[in-house]
Amino acid sequence: MKKLAFLLTTLFLVLLLAACGGNSSSDSDDSKATGEAAEEASSNVAAGDAEYKIRASIGLNSEHPQYKGLLKFKEIVEAETDGAIAVETYHSGQLGDDRTAMEALQLGSQEVTVPSTAPVANFIPEYAVFDIPFLFPNEQVADAVLDGKVGTKLLEMLDEQNLVGLAYWENGFRDMSNSKHPIESIADFDGLKIRTMENDLHLAAFRELGANPTPMAFTELFTALQQGTVDGQENPLSTIYLEGFHEVQDYVSDTHHIYTPFVFLVSKPFFDGLPAEYQEIVRSAAVEAGQYQREINREANEEYKQGLIDEGVEFTEMSEEAIAEMRDAVKPVVEEFSEKIGKELVDEIYQAVEDAQ
Ligand code: TK8
């Protein structure tokens, strides 16, 4: 009897595997994902049935609006192509940090990623134009500039890096967190060891503020904060709260010093190989999912702030004077980098910001 049950179970498993059409084996062959990542990766469409497979990765975790946006992208693409394109989503840097994922796209070994624009400046110096401190006064102006002429021009520059840029999503206004003391004015940056993104303008700006900055990939950050390798970091409240940085950081200040967009990237070799009809679906899905992502990202800001306070963070609201002082202090950095970015582009973005108000 036992033997019969065993045989039936085996038969059932064999049939099940056959029905999956070799899906699992192809997954492990060409995906760099760890076992855990592969398990967590979601795909409603059996990749075996799909003509194309998109592996889409982000750096933030599954709680973050960035991931909800990615799931929206998947939903639209799979529905509109009737499953001809399957989208596998990976969060938390499971396929590598922003820079690594971008390199995988260039090589064609991954199809989609949505990095912060700051590390893109290592590939295309003009991208540092978005890193000018205190450039955007609010999200609406950011949308207008990013979705307008300047933003489009920057998307087109990705082509020469074997990448296709389809839309800007939102990371958001960056705020300071640290484990030492409240940051209320410039003086409080003095000597603080701060992790920055891998971006020269960010590094120079924090040096100018008197801090001791170190560039580091996001995937290394939590451990570095926990072990005290750095005292602090800066990211939007959504990230500070949802990534649990407040477990190892006691102080948060709403400096809003830089607005970071995310940029939705597709591997150019992959995109070029898609039929025009599918290219259009992928393009509009990236835009539509981005609109949704921006919306939910903004909705929850108050909630994240309250969440941080409820969980014991000492939250400092920066005074206008302190912000003005920071803005003045980093002016030489903006000057210096305007050369590298290109004076014309810098003027153009300032003009676009003004026009959008
Ligand atoms: C996530 C990063 C992150 C960024 C950073 O991959 O590195 O601090 O703000 O959101 O893109």
mmCIF file of N, CA, C and O and ligand atoms in Angstrom, residues 58-60 66 98 114-116 171 174 195 197 218 221 233-236 239 260 262, ligand 1:
data_model
loop_
_atom_site.group_PDB
_atom_site.id
_atom_site.type_symbol
_atom_site.label_atom_id
_atom_site.label_comp_id
_atom_site.label_asym_id
_atom_site.label_seq_id
_atom_site.Cartn_x
_atom_site.Cartn_y
_atom_site.Cartn_z
ATOM 1 N N ILE A 58 15.492 45.368 -8.542
ATOM 2 C CA ILE A 58 15.671 46.667 -7.873
ATOM 3 C C ILE A 58 16.477 46.465 -6.601
ATOM 4 O O ILE A 58 16.693 45.324 -6.163
ATOM 5 N N GLY A 59 16.890 47.587 -5.990
ATOM 6 C CA GLY A 59 17.726 47.499 -4.793
ATOM 7 C C GLY A 59 16.953 47.480 -3.490
ATOM 8 O O GLY A 59 17.430 46.965 -2.475
ATOM 9 N N LEU A 60 15.750 48.068 -3.490
ATOM 10 C CA LEU A 60 15.011 48.187 -2.229
ATOM 11 C C LEU A 60 14.167 46.938 -1.976
ATOM 12 O O LEU A 60 14.018 46.094 -2.856
ATOM 13 N N GLN A 66 8.943 51.137 -4.573
ATOM 14 C CA GLN A 66 9.706 50.789 -5.770
ATOM 15 C C GLN A 66 9.345 49.374 -6.232
ATOM 16 O O GLN A 66 9.204 49.119 -7.426
ATOM 17 N N ASP A 98 22.912 48.572 -7.732
ATOM 18 C CA ASP A 98 22.542 49.352 -8.921
ATOM 19 C C ASP A 98 23.569 49.225 -10.041
ATOM 20 O O ASP A 98 23.240 48.977 -11.200
ATOM 21 N N VAL A 114 16.027 49.253 -12.168
ATOM 22 C CA VAL A 114 15.529 50.613 -11.916
ATOM 23 C C VAL A 114 16.410 51.296 -10.863
ATOM 24 O O VAL A 114 16.007 51.446 -9.708
ATOM 25 N N PRO A 115 17.636 51.692 -11.250
ATOM 26 C CA PRO A 115 18.565 52.267 -10.273
ATOM 27 C C PRO A 115 18.265 53.738 -9.978
ATOM 28 O O PRO A 115 17.532 54.390 -10.713
ATOM 29 N N SER A 116 18.881 54.234 -8.921
ATOM 30 C CA SER A 116 18.933 55.672 -8.698
ATOM 31 C C SER A 116 19.740 56.263 -9.845
ATOM 32 O O SER A 116 20.627 55.604 -10.395
ATOM 33 N N ASN A 171 12.733 58.010 -6.380
ATOM 34 C CA ASN A 171 13.333 57.605 -5.114
ATOM 35 C C ASN A 171 12.887 58.666 -4.103
ATOM 36 O O ASN A 171 12.153 58.369 -3.192
ATOM 37 N N ARG A 174 16.141 63.305 -0.243
ATOM 38 C CA ARG A 174 17.006 62.585 0.681
ATOM 39 C C ARG A 174 17.131 63.296 2.033
ATOM 40 O O ARG A 174 17.317 64.506 2.075
ATOM 41 N N ARG A 195 27.933 57.453 4.770
ATOM 42 C CA ARG A 195 27.940 56.700 3.508
ATOM 43 C C ARG A 195 27.189 57.532 2.470
ATOM 44 O O ARG A 195 26.112 58.044 2.726
ATOM 45 N N MET A 197 26.110 57.549 -1.905
ATOM 46 C CA MET A 197 26.037 56.712 -3.093
ATOM 47 C C MET A 197 27.370 56.850 -3.831
ATOM 48 O O MET A 197 28.160 57.743 -3.554
ATOM 49 N N PHE A 218 24.543 50.281 -2.036
ATOM 50 C CA PHE A 218 23.423 50.206 -1.096
ATOM 51 C C PHE A 218 23.351 48.849 -0.400
ATOM 52 O O PHE A 218 22.981 48.764 0.770
ATOM 53 N N LEU A 221 25.023 48.705 2.902
ATOM 54 C CA LEU A 221 24.770 49.803 3.830
ATOM 55 C C LEU A 221 24.276 49.397 5.212
ATOM 56 O O LEU A 221 24.801 49.869 6.220
ATOM 57 N N GLN A 233 23.907 57.956 7.129
ATOM 58 C CA GLN A 233 23.641 57.822 5.699
ATOM 59 C C GLN A 233 22.530 58.785 5.373
ATOM 60 O O GLN A 233 21.956 59.415 6.259
ATOM 61 N N GLU A 234 22.197 58.867 4.086
ATOM 62 C CA GLU A 234 21.094 59.731 3.692
ATOM 63 C C GLU A 234 20.281 59.047 2.608
ATOM 64 O O GLU A 234 20.834 58.465 1.670
ATOM 65 N N ASN A 235 18.972 59.056 2.807
ATOM 66 C CA ASN A 235 18.021 58.427 1.890
ATOM 67 C C ASN A 235 16.637 58.975 2.212
ATOM 68 O O ASN A 235 16.441 59.531 3.287
ATOM 69 N N PRO A 236 15.691 58.820 1.311
ATOM 70 C CA PRO A 236 14.334 59.257 1.641
ATOM 71 C C PRO A 236 13.782 58.510 2.863
ATOM 72 O O PRO A 236 14.210 57.386 3.164
ATOM 73 N N THR A 239 12.832 54.820 2.597
ATOM 74 C CA THR A 239 13.914 53.836 2.685
ATOM 75 C C THR A 239 14.396 53.677 4.132
ATOM 76 O O THR A 239 14.601 52.559 4.607
ATOM 77 N N THR A 260 16.458 62.422 -5.615
ATOM 78 C CA THR A 260 16.984 61.371 -6.503
ATOM 79 C C THR A 260 15.860 60.708 -7.289
ATOM 80 O O THR A 260 14.959 60.127 -6.702
ATOM 81 N N PHE A 262 14.607 57.642 -9.800
ATOM 82 C CA PHE A 262 15.002 56.328 -10.303
ATOM 83 C C PHE A 262 14.853 56.394 -11.814
ATOM 84 O O PHE A 262 13.991 57.111 -12.313
HETATM 85 C C1 TK8 B 1 18.682 51.126 -4.161
HETATM 86 C C2 TK8 B 1 19.375 52.469 -4.258
HETATM 87 C C3 TK8 B 1 18.935 53.400 -3.158
HETATM 88 C C4 TK8 B 1 19.737 54.699 -3.187
HETATM 89 C C5 TK8 B 1 21.015 54.524 -2.409
HETATM 90 O O1 TK8 B 1 19.209 50.248 -5.104
HETATM 91 O O2 TK8 B 1 21.916 53.835 -2.893
HETATM 92 O O3 TK8 B 1 21.141 55.075 -1.318
HETATM 93 O O4 TK8 B 1 19.012 55.765 -2.636
HETATM 94 O O5 TK8 B 1 17.575 53.644 -3.283
HETATM 95 O O6 TK8 B 1 19.121 53.044 -5.536
#
